[in-house]
Coordinates of C-alpha atoms and ligand atoms in Angstrom, one line a residue:
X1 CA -58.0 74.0 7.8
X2 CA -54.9 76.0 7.3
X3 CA -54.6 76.0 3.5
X4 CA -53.5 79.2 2.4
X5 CA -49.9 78.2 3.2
X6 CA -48.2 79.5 -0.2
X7 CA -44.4 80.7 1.0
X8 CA -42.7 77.9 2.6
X9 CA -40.4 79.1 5.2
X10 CA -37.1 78.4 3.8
X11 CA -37.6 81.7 1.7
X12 CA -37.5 83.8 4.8
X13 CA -33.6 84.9 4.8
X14 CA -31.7 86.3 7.7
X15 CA -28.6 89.2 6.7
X16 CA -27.5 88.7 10.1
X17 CA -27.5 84.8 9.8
X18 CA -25.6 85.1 6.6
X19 CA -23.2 88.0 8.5
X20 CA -21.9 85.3 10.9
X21 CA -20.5 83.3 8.1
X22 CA -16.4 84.1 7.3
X23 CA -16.3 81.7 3.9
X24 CA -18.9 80.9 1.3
X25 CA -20.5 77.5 1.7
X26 CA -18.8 76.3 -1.1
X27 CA -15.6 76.7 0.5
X28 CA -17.0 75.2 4.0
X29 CA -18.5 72.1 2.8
X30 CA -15.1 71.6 0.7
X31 CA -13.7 72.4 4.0
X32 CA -16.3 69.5 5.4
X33 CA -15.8 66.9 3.0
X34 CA -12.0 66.6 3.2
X35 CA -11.8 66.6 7.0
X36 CA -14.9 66.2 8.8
X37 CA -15.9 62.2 9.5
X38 CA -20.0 62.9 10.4
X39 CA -21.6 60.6 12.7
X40 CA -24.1 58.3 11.1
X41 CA -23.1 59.0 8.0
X42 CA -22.4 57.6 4.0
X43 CA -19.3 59.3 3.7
X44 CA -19.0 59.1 -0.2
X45 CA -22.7 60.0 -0.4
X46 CA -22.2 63.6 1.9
X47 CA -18.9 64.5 -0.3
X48 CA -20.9 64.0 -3.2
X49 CA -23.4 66.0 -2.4
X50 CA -22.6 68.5 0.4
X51 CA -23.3 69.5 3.3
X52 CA -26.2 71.8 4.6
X53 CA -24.3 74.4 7.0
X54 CA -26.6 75.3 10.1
X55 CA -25.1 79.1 11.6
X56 CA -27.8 80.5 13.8
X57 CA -30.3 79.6 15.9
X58 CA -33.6 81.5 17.7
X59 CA -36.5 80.1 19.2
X60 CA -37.5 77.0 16.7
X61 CA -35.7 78.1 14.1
X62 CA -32.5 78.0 12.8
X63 CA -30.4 79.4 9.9
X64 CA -28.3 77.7 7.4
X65 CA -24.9 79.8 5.4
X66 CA -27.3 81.1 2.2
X67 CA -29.4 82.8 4.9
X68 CA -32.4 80.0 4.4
X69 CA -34.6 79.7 7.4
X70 CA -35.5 76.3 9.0
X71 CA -38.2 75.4 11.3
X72 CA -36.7 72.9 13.3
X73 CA -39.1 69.9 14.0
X74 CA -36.6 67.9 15.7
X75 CA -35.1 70.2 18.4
X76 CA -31.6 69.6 16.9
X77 CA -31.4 66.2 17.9
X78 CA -34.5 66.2 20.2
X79 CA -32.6 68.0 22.8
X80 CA -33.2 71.9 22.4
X81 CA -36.2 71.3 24.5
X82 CA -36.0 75.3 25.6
X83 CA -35.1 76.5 21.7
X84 CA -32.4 78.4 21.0
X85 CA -31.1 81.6 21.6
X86 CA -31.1 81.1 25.1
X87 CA -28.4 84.1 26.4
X88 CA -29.2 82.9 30.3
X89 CA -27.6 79.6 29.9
X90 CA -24.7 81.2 27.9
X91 CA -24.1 83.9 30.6
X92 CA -24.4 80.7 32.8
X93 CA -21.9 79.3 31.4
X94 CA -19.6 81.8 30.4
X95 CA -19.6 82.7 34.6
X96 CA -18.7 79.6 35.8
X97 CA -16.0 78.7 33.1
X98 CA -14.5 82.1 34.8
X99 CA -15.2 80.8 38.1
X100 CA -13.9 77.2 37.8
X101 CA -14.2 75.7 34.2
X102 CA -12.9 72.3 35.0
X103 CA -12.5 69.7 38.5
X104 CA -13.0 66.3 38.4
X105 CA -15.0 64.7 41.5
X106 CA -12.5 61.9 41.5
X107 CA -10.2 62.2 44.7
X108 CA -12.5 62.8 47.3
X109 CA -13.6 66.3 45.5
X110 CA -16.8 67.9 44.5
X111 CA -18.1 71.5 42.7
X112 CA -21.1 73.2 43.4
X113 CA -22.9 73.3 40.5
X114 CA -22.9 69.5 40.1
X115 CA -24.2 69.2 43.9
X116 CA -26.7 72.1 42.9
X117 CA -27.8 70.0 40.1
X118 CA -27.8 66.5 41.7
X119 CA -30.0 68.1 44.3
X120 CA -32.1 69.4 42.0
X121 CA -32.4 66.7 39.7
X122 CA -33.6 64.4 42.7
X123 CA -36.4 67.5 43.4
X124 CA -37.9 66.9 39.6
X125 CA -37.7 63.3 39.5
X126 CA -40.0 60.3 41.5
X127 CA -39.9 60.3 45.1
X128 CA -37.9 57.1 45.0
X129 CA -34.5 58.8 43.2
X130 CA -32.3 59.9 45.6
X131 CA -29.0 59.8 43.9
X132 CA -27.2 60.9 40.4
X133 CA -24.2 59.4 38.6
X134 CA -23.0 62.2 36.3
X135 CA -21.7 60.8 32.8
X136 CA -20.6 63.1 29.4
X137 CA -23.4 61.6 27.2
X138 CA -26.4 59.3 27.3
X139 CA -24.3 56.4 26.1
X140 CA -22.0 56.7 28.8
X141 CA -25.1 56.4 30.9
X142 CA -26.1 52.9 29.9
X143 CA -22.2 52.0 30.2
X144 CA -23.0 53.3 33.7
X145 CA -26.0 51.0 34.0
X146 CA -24.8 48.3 32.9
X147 CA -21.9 48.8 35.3
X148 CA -24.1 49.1 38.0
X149 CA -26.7 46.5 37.8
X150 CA -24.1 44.3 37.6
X151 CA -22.4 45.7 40.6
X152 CA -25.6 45.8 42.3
X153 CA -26.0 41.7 41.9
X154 CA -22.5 41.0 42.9
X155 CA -22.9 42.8 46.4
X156 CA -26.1 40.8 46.9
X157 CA -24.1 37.8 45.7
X158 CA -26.0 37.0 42.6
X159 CA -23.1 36.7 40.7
X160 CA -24.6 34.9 37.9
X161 CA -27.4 37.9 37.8
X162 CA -25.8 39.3 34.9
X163 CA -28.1 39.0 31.5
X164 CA -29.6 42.7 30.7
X165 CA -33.4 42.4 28.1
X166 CA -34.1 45.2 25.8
X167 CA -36.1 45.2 23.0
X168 CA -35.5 45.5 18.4
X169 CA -35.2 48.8 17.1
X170 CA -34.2 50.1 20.8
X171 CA -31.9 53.0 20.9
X172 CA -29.7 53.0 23.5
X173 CA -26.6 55.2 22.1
X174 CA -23.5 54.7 20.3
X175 CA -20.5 53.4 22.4
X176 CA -19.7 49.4 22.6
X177 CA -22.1 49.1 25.5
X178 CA -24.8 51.4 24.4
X179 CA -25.0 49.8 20.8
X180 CA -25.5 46.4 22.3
X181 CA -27.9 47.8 24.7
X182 CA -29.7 49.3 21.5
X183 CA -31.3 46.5 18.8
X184 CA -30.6 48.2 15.4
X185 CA -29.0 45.4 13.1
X186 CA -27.5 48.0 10.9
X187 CA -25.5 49.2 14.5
X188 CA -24.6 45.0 15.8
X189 CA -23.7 44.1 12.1
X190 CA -20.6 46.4 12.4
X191 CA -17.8 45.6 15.7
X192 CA -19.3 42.0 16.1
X193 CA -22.5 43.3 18.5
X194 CA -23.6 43.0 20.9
X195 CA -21.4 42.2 23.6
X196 CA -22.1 39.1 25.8
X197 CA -25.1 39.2 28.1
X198 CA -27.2 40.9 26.5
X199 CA -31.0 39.7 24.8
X200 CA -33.3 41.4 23.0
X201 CA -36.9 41.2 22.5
X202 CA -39.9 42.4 19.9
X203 CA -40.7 45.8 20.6
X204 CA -44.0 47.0 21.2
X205 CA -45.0 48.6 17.7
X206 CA -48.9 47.5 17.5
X207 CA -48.7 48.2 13.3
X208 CA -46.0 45.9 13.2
X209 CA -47.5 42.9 15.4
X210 CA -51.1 44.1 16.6
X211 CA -53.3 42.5 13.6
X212 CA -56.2 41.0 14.7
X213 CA -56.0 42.3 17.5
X214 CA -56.7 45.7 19.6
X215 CA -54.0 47.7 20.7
X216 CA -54.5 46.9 24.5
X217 CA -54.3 43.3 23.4
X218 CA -51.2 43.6 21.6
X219 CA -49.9 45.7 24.7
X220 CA -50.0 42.7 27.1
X221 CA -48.7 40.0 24.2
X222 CA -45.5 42.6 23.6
X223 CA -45.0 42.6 27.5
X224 CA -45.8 38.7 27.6
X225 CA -42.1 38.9 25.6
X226 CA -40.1 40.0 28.2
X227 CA -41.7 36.7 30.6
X228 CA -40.7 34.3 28.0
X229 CA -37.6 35.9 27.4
X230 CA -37.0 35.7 30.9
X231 CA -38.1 32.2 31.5
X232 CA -35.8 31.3 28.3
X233 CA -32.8 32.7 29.9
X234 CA -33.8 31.7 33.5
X235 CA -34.8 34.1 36.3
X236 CA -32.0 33.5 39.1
X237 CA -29.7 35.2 35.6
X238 CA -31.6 38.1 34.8
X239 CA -30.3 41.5 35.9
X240 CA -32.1 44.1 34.5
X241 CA -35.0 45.3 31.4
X242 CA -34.3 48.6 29.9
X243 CA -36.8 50.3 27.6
X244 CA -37.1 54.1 26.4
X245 CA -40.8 54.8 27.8
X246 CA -41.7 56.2 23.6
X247 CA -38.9 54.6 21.3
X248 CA -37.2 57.3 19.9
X249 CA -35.1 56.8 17.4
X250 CA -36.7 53.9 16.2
X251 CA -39.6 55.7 15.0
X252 CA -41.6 57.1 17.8
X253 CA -42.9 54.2 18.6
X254 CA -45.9 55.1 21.4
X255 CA -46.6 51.8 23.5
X256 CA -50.2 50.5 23.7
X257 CA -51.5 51.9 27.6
X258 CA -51.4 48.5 28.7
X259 CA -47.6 47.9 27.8
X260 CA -45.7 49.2 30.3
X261 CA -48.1 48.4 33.5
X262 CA -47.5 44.5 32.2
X263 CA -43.8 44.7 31.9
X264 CA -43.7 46.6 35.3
X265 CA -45.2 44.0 37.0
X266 CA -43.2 41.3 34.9
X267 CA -40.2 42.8 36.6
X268 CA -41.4 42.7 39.8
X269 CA -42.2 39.0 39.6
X270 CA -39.1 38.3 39.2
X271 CA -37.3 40.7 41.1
X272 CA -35.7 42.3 37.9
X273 CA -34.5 46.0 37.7
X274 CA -36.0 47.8 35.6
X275 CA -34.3 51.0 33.7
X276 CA -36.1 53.6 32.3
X277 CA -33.8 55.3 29.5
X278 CA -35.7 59.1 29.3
X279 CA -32.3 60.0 27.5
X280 CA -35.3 61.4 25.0
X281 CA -38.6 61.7 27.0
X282 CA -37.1 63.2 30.0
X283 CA -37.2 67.2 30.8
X284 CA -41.0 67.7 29.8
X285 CA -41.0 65.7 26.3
X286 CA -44.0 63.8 27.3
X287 CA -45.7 66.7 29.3
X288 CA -44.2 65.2 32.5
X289 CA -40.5 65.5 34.1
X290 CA -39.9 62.0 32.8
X291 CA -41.6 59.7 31.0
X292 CA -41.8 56.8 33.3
X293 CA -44.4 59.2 35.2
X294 CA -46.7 59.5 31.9
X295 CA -46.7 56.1 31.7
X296 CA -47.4 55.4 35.5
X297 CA -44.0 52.9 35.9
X298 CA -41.4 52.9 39.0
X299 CA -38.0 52.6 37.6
X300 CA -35.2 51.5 39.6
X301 CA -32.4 53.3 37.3
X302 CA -33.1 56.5 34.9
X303 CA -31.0 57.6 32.2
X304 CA -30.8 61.0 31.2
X305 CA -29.3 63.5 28.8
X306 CA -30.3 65.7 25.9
X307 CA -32.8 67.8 27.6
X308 CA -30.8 67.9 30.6
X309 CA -29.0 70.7 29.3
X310 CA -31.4 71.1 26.2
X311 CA -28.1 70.0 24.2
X312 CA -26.1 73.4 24.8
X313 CA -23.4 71.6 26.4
X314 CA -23.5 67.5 26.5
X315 CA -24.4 66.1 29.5
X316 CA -25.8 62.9 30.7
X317 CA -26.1 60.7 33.6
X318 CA -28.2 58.0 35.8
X319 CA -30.6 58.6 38.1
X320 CA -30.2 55.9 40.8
X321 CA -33.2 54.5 42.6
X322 CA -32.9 53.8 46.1
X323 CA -33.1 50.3 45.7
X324 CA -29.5 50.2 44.1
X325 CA -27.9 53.0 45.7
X326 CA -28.6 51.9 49.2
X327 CA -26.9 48.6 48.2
X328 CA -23.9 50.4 46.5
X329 CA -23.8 52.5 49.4
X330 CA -24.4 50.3 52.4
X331 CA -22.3 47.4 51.5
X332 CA -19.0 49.7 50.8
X333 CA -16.1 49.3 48.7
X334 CA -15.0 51.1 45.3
X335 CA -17.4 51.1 42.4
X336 CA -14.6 51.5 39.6
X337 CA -16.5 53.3 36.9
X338 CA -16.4 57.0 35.7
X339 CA -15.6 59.5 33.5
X340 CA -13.3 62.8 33.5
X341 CA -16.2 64.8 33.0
X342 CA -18.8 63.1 35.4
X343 CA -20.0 65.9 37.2
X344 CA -18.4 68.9 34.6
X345 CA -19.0 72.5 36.4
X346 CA -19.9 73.9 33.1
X347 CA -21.9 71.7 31.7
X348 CA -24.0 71.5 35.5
X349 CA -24.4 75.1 35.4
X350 CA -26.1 74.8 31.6
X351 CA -27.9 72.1 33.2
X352 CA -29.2 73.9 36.3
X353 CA -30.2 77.1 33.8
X354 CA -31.8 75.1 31.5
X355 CA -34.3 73.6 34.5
X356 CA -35.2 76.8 36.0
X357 CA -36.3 78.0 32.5
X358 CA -38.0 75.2 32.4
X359 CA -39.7 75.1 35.2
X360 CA -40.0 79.3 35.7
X361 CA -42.0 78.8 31.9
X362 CA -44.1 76.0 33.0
X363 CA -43.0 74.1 29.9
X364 CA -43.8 70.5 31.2
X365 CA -47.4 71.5 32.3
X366 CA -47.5 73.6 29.3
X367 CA -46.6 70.4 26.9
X368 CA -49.3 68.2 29.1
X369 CA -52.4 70.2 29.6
X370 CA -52.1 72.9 26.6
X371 CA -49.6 72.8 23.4
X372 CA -49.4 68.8 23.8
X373 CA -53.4 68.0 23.1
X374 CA -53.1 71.2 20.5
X375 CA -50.2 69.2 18.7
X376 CA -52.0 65.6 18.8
X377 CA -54.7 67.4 17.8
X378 CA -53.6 69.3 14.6
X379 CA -50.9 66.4 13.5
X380 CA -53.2 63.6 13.9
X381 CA -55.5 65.4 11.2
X382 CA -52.9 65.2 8.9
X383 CA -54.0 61.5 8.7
X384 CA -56.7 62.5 5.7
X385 CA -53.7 63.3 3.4
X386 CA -54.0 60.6 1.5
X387 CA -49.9 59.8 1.8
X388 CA -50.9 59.2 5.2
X389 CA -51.9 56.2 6.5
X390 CA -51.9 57.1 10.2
X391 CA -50.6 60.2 12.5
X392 CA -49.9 59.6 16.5
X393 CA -49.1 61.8 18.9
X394 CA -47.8 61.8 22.6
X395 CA -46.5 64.8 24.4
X396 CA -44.2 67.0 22.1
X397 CA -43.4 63.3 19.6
X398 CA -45.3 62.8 17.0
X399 CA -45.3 60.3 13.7
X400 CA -47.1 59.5 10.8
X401 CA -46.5 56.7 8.1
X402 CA -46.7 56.7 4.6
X403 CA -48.8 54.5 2.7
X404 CA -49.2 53.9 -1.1
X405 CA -52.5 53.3 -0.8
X406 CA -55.0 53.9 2.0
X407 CA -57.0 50.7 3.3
X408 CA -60.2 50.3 5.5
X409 CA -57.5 49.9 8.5
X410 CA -54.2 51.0 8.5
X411 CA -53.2 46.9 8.5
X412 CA -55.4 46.8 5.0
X413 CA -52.8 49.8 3.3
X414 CA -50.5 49.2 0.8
X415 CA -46.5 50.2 1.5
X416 CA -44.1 51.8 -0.8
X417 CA -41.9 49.4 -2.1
X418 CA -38.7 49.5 -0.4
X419 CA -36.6 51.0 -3.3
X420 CA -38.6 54.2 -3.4
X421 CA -37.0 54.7 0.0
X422 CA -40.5 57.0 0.5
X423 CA -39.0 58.5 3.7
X424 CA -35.6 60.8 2.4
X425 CA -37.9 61.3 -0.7
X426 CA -40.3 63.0 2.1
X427 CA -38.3 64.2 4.1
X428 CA -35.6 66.2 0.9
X429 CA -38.8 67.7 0.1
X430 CA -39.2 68.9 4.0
X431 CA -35.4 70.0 3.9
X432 CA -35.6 72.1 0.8
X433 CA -38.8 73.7 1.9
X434 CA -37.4 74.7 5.7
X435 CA -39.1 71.8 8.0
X436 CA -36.9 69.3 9.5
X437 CA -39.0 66.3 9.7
X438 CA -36.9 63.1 10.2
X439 CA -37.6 59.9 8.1
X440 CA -37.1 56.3 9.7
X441 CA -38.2 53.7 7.3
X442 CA -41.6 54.9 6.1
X443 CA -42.5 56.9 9.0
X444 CA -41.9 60.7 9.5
X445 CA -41.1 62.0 13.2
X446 CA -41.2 65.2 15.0
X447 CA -40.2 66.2 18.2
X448 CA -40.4 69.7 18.5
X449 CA -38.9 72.0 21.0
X450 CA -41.4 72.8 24.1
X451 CA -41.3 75.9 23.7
X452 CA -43.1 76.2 20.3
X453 CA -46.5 78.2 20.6
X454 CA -50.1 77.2 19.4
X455 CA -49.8 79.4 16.1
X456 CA -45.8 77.7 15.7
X457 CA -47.9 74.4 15.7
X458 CA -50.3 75.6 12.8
X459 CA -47.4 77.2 11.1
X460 CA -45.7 73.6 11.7
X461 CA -48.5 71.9 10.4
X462 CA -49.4 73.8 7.4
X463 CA -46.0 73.4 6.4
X464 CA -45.5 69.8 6.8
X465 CA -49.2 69.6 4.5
X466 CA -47.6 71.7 1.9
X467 CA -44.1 69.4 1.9
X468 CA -46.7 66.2 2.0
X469 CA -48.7 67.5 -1.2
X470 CA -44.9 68.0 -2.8
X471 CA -44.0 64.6 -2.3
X472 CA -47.5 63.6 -3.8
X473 CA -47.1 65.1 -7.0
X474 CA -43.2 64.0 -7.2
X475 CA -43.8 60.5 -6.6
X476 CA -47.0 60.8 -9.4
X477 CA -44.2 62.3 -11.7
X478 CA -42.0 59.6 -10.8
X479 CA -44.9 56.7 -11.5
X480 CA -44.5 55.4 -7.8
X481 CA -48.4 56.4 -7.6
Ligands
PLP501 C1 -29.6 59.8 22.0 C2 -29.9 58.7 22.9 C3 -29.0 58.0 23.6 C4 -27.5 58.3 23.4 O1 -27.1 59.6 23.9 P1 -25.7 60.2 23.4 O2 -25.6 61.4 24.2 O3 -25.8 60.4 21.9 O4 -24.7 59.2 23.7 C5 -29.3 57.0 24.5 N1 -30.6 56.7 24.6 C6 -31.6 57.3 23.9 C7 -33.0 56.9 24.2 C8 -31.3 58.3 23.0 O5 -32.3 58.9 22.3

């Protein structure tokens, strides 16, 4: 094991990180606090404290205004799946915003590079995508979807076919649509969420329902859900289940391998679209273009966005089965849905880069047959620390949950109480020692870029160890041990 870790990154300075930099960070966060609304944010709590202030980035790394260096486990917002640094996109981009930086595809119009993508797009993805809808973000796409499933009923005269089923601590974005899609209660508890016609169900996190019983068990009881659910609200008014194939935000929450089989064929029952939203696992996250293929599903509707353009430009869309596009299609008349930038030149050029690096580096094989295994490997080790109470693994996302005390299973181990609020305490020790680690409840995620090498996967390690053994002796000190 990799113990001789003693510098922690965030000492490594950069001159030419700090060069960039035209005021003092001081004067920026200042700056920050008196103008600058953050998403997701305590607003009080930021002004009192301050911002960090991010300059550069390289590779896996990036650089904050006193010239720290960061290892960044979460590729920005688990969308720098190529790192960054990346001058071929930027030259990309910089030639077509000469060329023709903005037309909408409104009136009868198109512009090559979003025809260039679109084709391209339906090369990566399952044989049965055939069509894109291009949005400006991934929430946009599950407006989109919602949009269209709904459209897709009304031309088959199911008018009634409205009700969409997703699942607790989904993340589906931020707009009206997307929030309602999602099932965070901190999210539906402010606007008056969600919007009619939507249900949720239990999602399929085996620590937090599986006792008693195996994790292929729990699997098929979590997909049993959906049934009642759909019994409940009655078949002949269910639209559509949508599910991210590994939660995301909510924790990296990896499915039992019987999960998703079940809920496939739960939807075909009942003759129920099903939406895969790879707004996170698509563009190689999993070790596969999308994640509905690692977990051996046939979506009707995909959404995408993040890797797309591995976040240099925002971007997001649907992919559109041929099962709903032929209907759309066929039966005529105007779908009246869409966005000024659905199909932005710029941001499909950044897109179209960003793909051939991906696949001229091999980076989804790469994350499947090589780094992926190395990473599951090395990060589910860090499960004898004894903060950790288990470590999981799938493609390039990863968690591991922190326990008080270890038991003989991970259902016997003792929790933090909730007013330790273990996670930030982990995860401010990560910050200040240069590993972004994010912290959702008492589990800490990663999902690195896919670009990062064997020995950045030791060095990643090693580091989050070190931060793990920081957080042991500060909550000793503090008499939470
Ligand atoms: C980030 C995310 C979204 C929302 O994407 P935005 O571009 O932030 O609107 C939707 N679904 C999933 C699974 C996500 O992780």
């Amino acid at each position: 094991m990799n113990t001789n870790i003693l510098a922690p990154t965030a000492i490594v300075t950069s001159a030419a990180a700090q060069q960039q930099v035209k005021y003092n960070t001081k004067e920026i966060q200042e700056m920050d606090s008196a103008h600058y609304l953050h998403p997701f944010t305590d607003f009080k709590d930021l002004a009192s404290r301050g911002a960090r202030v991010m300059v550069k980035g390289e590779g896996i790394y990036l650089w904050d205004s006193e010239g720290k260096r960061v290892l960044d486990g979460m590729s920005g917002l688990w969308c720098v799946n190529v790192g960054y640094g990346r001058k071929r996109i930027s030259d990309a981009v910089y030639a077509q915003m000469q060329q023709l930086p903005f037309y909408n595809s409104f009136f009868n119009t198109t512009n090559i590079p979003a025809v260039e993508l679109a084709k391209t797009l339906v090369e990566i993805a399952p044989a049965q995508f055939n069509h894109v809808f291009f949005t400006g973000s991934g929430s946009e796409g599950n407006d989109t979807n919602i949009r269209m499933v709904r459209r897709y009923w009304d031309l088959l005269g199911y008018k009634d076919r409205h009700v969409i089923i997703s699942r607790h601590n989904a993340y589906h974005g931020s707009t009206m649509a997307g929030a309602s899609l999602g099932g965070m209660s901190g999210m539906h508890e402010q606007g008056g969420l969600p919007i009619p016609g939507i249900e949720h169900i239990g999602q399929p996190y085996y620590l937090e329902g599986g006792k008693g019983m195996t994790p292929e068990e729990f699997g098929l009881k979590a997909a049993s859900w959906l049934e009642d659910k759909i019994l409940e609200v009655g078949p002949d008014k269910v639209a559509a289940f949508i599910g991210e194939p590994v939660q995301g935000a909510g924790g990296v929450i990896i499915p039992p391998s019987t999960y998703w089989p079940e809920i496939q064929r739960i939807c075909d029952k009942y003759g129920i679209l099903l939406i895969a939203d790879e707004v996170i696992c698509g563009f190689g996250r999993l070790g596969y273009w999308f994640g509905s293929e690692r977990f051996g599903i046939r979506p009707d509707l995909m959404t995408f966005a993040k890797g797309v353009t591995s976040g240099y430009i925002p971007l997001g869309g649907v992919m559109v089965g041929d099962r709903v596009a032929k209907v759309l299609i066929e039966k005529g008349g105007d779908f009246n849905h869409g966005f000024t930038y659905s199909g932005h030149p710029v941001a499909c050029a950044a897109a179209l880069e960003n793909i051939r690096i991906i696949r001229e580096e091999k980076l989804v094989d790469q994350v499947r047959e090589e780094t992926g295994p190395y990473l599951k490997q090395q990060f589910e080790a860090l499960a004898d620390h004894p903060l950790v109470g288990m470590a999981e693994a799938c493609g390039f996302v990863a968690g591991l949950v922190l326990v008080k005390e270890k038991g003989a299973t991970i259902f016997d181990a003792v929790s933090f109480p909730e007013d330790v609020g273990v996670g930030m305490v982990c995860r401010g020790h990560m910050f200040n020692n240069g590993m972004i680690m994010r912290a959702v409840g008492d589990r800490m995620i990663i999902a690195p870029p896919l670009v990062m090498t064997r020995a950045q996967i030791d060095e990643m390690v090693a580091l989050i160890r070190f931060c793990l053994d920081q957080t042991l002796a500060d909550l000793k000190q503090r008499g939470c041990l």
